[in-house]
PDB file of C-alpha atoms in Angstrom:
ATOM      1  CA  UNK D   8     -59.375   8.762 -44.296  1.00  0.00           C
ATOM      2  CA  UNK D   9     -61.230  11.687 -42.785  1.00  0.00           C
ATOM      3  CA  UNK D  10     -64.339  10.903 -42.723  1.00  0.00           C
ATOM      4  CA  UNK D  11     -62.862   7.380 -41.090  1.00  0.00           C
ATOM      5  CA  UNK D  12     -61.415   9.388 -38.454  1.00  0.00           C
ATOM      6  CA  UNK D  13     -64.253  12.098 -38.075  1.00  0.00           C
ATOM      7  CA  UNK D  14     -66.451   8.705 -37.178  1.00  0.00           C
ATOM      8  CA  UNK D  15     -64.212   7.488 -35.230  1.00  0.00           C
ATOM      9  CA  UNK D  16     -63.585  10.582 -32.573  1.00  0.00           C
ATOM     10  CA  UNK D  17     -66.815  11.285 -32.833  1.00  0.00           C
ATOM     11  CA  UNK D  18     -69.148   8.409 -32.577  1.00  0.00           C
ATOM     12  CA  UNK D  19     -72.857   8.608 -32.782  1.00  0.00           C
ATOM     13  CA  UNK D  20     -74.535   9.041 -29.449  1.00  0.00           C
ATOM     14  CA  UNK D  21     -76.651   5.091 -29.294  1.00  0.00           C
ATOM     15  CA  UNK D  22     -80.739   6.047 -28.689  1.00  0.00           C
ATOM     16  CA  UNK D  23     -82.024   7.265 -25.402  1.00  0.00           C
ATOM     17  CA  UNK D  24     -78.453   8.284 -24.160  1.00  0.00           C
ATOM     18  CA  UNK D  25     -77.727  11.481 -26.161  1.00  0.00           C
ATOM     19  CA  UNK D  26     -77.881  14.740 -25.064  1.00  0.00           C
ATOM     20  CA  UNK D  27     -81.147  16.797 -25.747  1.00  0.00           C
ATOM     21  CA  UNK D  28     -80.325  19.683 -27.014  1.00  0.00           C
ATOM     22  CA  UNK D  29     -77.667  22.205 -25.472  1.00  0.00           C
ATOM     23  CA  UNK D  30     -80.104  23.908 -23.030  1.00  0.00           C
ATOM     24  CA  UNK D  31     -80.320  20.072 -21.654  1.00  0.00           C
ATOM     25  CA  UNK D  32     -76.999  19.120 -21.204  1.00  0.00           C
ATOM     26  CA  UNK D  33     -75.764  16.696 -18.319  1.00  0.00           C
ATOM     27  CA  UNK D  34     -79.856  15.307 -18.339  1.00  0.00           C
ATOM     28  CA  UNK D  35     -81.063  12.180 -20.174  1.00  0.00           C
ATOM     29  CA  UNK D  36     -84.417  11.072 -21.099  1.00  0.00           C
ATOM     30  CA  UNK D  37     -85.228   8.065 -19.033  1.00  0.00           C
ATOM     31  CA  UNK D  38     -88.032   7.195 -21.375  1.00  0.00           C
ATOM     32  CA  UNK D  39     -86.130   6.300 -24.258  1.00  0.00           C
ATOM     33  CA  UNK D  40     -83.866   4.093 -21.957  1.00  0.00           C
ATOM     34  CA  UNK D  41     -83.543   0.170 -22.243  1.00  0.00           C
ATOM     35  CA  UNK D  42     -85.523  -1.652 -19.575  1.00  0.00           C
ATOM     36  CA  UNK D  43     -81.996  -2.988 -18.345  1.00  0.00           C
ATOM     37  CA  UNK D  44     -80.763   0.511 -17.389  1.00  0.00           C
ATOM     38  CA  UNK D  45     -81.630   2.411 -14.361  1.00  0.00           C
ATOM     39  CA  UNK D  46     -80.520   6.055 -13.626  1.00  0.00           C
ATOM     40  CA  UNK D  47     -80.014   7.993 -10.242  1.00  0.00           C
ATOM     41  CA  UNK D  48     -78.682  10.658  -8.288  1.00  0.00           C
ATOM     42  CA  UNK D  49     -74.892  10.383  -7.458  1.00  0.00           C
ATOM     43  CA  UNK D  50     -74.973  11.166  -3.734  1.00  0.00           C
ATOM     44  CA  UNK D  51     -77.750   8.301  -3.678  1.00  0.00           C
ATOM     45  CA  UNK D  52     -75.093   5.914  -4.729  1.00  0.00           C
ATOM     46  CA  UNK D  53     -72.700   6.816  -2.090  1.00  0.00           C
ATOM     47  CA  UNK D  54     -75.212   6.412   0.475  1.00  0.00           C
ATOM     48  CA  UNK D  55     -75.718   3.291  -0.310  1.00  0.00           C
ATOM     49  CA  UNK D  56     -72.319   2.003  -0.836  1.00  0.00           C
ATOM     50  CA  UNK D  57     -71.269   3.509   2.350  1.00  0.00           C
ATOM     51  CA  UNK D  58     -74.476   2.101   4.118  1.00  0.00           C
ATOM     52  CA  UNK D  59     -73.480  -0.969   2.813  1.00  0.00           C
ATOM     53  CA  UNK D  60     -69.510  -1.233   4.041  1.00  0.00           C
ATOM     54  CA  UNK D  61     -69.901  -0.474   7.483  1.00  0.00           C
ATOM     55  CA  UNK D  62     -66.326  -1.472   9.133  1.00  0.00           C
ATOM     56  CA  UNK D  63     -66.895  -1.822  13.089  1.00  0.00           C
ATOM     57  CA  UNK D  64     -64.319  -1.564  16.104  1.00  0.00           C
ATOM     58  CA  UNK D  65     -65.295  -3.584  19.034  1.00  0.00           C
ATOM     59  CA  UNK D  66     -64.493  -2.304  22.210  1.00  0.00           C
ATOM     60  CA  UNK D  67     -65.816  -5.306  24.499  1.00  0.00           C
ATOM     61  CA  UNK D  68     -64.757  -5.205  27.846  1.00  0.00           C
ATOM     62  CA  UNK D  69     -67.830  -7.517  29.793  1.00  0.00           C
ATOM     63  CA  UNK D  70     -70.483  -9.846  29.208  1.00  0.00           C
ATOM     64  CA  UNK D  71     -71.849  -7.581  26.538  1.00  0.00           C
ATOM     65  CA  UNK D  72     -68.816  -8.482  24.179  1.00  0.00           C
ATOM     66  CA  UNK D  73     -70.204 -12.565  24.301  1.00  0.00           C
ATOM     67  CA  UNK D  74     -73.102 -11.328  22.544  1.00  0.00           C
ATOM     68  CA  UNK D  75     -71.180  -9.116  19.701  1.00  0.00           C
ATOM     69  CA  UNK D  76     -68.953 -12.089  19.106  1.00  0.00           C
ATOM     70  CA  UNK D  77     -72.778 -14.004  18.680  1.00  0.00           C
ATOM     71  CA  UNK D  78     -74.154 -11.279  16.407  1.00  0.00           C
ATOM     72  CA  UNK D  79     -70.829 -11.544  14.111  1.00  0.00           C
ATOM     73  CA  UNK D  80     -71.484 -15.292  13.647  1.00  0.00           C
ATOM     74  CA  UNK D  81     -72.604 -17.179  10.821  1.00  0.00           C
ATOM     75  CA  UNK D  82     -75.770 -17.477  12.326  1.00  0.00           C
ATOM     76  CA  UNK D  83     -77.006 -14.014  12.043  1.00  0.00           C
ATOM     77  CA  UNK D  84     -74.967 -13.255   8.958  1.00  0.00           C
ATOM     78  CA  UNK D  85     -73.814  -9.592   9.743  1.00  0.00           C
ATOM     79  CA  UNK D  86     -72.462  -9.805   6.073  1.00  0.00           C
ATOM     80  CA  UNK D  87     -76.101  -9.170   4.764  1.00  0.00           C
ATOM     81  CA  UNK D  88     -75.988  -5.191   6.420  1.00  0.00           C
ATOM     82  CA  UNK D  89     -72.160  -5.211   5.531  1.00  0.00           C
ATOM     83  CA  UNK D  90     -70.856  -4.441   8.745  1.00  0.00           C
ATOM     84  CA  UNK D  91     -68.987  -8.265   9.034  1.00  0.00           C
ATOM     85  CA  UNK D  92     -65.568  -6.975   8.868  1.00  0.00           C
ATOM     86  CA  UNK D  93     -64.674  -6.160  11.937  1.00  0.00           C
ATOM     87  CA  UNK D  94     -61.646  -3.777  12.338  1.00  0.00           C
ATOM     88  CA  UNK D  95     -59.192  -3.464  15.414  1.00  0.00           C
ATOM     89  CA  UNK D  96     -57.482  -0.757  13.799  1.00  0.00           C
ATOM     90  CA  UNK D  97     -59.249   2.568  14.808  1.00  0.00           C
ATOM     91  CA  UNK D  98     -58.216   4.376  11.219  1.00  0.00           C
ATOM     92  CA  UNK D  99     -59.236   1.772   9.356  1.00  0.00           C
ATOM     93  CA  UNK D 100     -63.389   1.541  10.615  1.00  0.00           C
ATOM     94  CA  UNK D 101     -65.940   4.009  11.143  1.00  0.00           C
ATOM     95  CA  UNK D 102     -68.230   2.693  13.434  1.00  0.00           C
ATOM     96  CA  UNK D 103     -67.119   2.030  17.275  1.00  0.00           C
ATOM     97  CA  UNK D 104     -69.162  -0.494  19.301  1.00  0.00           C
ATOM     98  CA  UNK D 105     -68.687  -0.144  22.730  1.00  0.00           C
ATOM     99  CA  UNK D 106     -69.820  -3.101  24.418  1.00  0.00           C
ATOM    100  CA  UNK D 107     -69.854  -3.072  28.505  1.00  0.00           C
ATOM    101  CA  UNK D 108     -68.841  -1.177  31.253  1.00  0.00           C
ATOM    102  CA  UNK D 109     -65.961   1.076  30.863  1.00  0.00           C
ATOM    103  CA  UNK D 110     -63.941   2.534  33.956  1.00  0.00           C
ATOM    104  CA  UNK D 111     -61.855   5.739  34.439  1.00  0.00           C
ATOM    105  CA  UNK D 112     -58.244   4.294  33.758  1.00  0.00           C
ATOM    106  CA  UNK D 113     -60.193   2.694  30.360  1.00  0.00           C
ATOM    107  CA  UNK D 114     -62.079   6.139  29.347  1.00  0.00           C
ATOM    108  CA  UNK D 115     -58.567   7.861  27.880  1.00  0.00           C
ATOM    109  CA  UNK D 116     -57.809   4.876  26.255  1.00  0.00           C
ATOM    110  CA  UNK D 117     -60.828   4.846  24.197  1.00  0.00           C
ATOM    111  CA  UNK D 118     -61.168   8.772  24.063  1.00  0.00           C
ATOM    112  CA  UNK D 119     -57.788   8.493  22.110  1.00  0.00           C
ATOM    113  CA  UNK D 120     -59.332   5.243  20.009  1.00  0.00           C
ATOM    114  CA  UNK D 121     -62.615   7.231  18.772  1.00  0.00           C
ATOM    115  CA  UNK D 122     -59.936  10.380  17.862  1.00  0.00           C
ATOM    116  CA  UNK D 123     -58.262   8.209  16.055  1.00  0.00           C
ATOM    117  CA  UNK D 124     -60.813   6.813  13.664  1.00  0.00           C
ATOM    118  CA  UNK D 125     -61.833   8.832  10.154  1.00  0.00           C
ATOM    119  CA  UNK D 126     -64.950  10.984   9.690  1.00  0.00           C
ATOM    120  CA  UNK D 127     -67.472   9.926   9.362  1.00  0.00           C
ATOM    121  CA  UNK D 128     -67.763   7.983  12.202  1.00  0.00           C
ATOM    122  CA  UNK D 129     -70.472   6.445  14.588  1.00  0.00           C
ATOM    123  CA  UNK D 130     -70.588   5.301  17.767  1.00  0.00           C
ATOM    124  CA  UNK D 131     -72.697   2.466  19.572  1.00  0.00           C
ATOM    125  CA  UNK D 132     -73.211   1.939  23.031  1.00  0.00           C
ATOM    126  CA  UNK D 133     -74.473  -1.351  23.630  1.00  0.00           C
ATOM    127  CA  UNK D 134     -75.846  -2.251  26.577  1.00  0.00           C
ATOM    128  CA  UNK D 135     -76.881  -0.846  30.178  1.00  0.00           C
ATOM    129  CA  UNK D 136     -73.295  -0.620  31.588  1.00  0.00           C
ATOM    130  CA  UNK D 137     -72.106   1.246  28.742  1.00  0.00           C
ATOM    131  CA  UNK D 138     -75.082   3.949  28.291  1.00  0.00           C
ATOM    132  CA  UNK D 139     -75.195   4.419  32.187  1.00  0.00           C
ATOM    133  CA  UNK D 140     -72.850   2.061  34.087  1.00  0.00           C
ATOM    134  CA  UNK D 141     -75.529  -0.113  34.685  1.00  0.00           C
ATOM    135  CA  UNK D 142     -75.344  -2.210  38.125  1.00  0.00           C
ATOM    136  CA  UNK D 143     -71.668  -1.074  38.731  1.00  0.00           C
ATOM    137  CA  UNK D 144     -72.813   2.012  40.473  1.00  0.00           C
ATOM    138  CA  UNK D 145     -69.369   2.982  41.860  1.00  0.00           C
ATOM    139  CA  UNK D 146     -66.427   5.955  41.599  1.00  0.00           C
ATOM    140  CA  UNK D 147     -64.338   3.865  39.263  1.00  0.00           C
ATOM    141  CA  UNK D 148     -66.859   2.751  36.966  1.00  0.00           C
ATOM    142  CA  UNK D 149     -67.815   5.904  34.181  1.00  0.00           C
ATOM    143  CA  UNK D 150     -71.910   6.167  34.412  1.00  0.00           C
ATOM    144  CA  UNK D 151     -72.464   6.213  30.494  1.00  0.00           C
ATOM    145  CA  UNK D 152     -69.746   6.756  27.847  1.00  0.00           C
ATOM    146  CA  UNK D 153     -71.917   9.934  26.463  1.00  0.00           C
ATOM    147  CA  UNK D 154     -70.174  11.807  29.352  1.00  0.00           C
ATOM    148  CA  UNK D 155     -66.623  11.560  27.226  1.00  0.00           C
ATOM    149  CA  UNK D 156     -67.531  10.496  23.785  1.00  0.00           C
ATOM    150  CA  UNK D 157     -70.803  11.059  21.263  1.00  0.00           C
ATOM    151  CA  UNK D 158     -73.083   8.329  21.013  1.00  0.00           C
ATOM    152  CA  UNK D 159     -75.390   7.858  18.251  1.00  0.00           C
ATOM    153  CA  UNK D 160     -77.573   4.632  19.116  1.00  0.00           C
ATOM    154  CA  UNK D 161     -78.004   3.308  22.566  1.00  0.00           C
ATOM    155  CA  UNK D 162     -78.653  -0.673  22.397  1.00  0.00           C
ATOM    156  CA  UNK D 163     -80.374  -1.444  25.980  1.00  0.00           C
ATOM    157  CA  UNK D 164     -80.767  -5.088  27.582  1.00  0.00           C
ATOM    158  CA  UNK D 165     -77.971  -6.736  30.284  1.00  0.00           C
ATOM    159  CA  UNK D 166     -76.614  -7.874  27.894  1.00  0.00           C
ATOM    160  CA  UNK D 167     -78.244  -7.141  24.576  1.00  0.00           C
ATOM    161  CA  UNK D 168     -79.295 -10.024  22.439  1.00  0.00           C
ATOM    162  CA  UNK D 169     -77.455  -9.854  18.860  1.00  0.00           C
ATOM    163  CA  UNK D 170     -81.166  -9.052  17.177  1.00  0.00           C
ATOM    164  CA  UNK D 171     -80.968  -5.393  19.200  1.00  0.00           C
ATOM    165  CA  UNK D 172     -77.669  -4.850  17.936  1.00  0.00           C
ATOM    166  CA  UNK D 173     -78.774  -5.618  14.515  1.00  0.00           C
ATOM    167  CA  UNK D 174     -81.269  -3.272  15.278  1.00  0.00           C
ATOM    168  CA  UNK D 175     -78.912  -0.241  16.274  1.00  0.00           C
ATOM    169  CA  UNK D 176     -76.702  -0.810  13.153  1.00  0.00           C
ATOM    170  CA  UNK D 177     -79.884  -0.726  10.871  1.00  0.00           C
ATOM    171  CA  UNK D 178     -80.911   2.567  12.978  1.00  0.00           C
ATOM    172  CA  UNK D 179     -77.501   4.055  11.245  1.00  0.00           C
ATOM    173  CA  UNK D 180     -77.991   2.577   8.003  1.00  0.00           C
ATOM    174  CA  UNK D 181     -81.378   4.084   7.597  1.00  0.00           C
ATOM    175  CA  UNK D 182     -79.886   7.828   9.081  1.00  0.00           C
ATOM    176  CA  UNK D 183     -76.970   7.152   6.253  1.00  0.00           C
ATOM    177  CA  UNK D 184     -79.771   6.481   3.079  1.00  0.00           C
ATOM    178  CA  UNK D 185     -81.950   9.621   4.287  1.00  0.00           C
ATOM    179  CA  UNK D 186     -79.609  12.060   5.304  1.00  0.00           C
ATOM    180  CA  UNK D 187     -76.456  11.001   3.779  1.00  0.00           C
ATOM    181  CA  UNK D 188     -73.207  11.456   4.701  1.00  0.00           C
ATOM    182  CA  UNK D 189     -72.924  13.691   7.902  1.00  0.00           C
ATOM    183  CA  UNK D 190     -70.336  16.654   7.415  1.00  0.00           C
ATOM    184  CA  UNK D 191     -67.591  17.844  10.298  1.00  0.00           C
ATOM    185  CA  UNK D 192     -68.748  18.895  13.799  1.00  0.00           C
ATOM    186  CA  UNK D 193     -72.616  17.182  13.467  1.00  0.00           C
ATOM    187  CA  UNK D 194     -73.968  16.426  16.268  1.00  0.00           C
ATOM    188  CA  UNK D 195     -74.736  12.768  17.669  1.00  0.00           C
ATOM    189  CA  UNK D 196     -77.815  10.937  16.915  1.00  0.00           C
ATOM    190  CA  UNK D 197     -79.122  10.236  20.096  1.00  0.00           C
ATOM    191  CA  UNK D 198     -81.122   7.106  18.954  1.00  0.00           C
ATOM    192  CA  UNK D 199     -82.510   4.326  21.466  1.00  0.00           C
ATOM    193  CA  UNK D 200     -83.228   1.552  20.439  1.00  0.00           C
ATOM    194  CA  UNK D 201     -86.647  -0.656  21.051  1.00  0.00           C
ATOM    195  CA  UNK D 202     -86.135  -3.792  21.457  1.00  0.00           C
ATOM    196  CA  UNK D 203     -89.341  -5.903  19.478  1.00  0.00           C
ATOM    197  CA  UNK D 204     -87.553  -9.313  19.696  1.00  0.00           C
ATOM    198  CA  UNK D 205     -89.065 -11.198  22.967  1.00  0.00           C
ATOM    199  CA  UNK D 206     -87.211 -14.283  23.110  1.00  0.00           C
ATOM    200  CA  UNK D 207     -89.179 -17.474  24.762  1.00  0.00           C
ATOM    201  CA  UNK D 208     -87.151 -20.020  26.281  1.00  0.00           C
ATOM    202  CA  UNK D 209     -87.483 -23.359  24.122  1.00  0.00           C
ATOM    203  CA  UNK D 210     -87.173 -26.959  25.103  1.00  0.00           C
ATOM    204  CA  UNK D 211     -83.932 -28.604  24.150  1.00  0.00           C
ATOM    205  CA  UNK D 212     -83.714 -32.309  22.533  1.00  0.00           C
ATOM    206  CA  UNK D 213     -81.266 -34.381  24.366  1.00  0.00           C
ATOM    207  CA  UNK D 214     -80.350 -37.748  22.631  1.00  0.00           C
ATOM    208  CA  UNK D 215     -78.513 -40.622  24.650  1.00  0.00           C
ATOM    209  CA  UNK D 216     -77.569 -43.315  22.062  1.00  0.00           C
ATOM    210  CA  UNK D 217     -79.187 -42.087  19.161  1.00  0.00           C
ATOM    211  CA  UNK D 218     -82.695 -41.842  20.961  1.00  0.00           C
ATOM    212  CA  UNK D 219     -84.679 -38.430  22.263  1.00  0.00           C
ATOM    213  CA  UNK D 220     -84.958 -38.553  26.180  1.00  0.00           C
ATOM    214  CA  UNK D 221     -87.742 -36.282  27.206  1.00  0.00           C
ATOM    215  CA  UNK D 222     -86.543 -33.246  30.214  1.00  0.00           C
ATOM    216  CA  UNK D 223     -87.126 -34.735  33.471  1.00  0.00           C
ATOM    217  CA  UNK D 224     -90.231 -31.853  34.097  1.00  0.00           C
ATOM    218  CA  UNK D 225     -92.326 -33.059  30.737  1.00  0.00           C
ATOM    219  CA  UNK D 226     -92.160 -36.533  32.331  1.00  0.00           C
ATOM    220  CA  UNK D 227     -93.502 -35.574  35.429  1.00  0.00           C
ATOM    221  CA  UNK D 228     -96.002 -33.190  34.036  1.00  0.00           C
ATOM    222  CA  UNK D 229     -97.566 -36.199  31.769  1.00  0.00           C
ATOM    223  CA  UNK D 230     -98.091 -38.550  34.698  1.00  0.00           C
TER     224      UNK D 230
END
């Protein structure tokens, strides 16, 4: 029975995953590794799981918030960055979109929202209102959030379309992969945001009884 139990508490290491040698321990040779296997750093991993589970808090308070509730439709499938579970619990998300204009009696509010929400956390301030108050030049309207609260990717447009949006939560994800998880008291990322999406507007059908009537203009345009 010993040698049962000698093979059984200590099993051979398979090929390609033993150690080489005590001067190599805690490294593998890759080589010698089945095709199926891949190897890589652990930090790497948690970059890219935390990349991938984005949990945003919308604060919407204008016109701004029609297009986040567009962006988190089916039709531009938020799931596919992993940011489509949205969160209206500020300890329970990490990434605060604030979408419109925000006024003095809302600032403390939201001051005590982005305290509330766990590190590491980002911030997005989509649209003109929110990054500097936009038309609403007046005393009770806050000109730009940055005053009160780190940003770390400014979304511009009046309102943003959901593409720039995408575009400032990809700006994150890529800061996550390269620099990985940000540590206590970093600084904000200051990222803008270029918008390279210029939408042309397009003709739309309409059909009376199941036929195509051409737009009033095209008719008048082919005579």
């Amino acid at each position: 029975m010993a040698p049962l139990a000698h093979a059984l508490y200590n099993p051979p290491h398979p090929r390609g995953i033993g150690l080489l040698g005590a001067k190599r321990i805690g490294r593998m040779d890759t080589q010698l590794l089945p095709d199926n296997i891949l190897t890589t750093q652990l930090k790497k991993v948690v970059n890219w799981a935390r990349r991938s589970s984005l949990w945003p808090l919308p604060f919407a308070t204008a016109c701004c918030g029609i297009e986040l509730m567009a962006t988190a439709s089916s039709r531009y499938d938020l799931a596919r960055f992993g940011a489509e579970a949205m969160r209206f619990s500020p300890r329970q998300s990490d990434l605060l979109i604030v979408a419109g204009r925000v006024t003095i009696k809302t600032m403390p509010v939201l001051q005590h929202i982005y305290q509330q929400m766990t590190e590491p956390r980002w911030v997005i301030s989509m649209g003109a209102c929110a990054s500097t108050g936009g038309v609403f030049d007046a005393y009770a309207t806050i000109q730009g959030i940055d005053q009160f609260i780190p940003v770390d990717v400014y979304v511009p447009g009046c309102p943003p379309r959901p593409e720039t949006l995408i575009e400032g939560i990809m700006a994150i994800q890529r800061m996550i992969d390269r620099e990985g998880l940000p540590g206590p008291g970093r600084r904000p990322l200051n990222l803008a945001v270029e918008p390279n999406y210029r939408p042309a507007p397009q003709p739309v059908p309409l059909t009376v009884g199941g036929r195509m009537v051409r737009p009033a203009s095209e008719t008048v345009a082919a005579s």
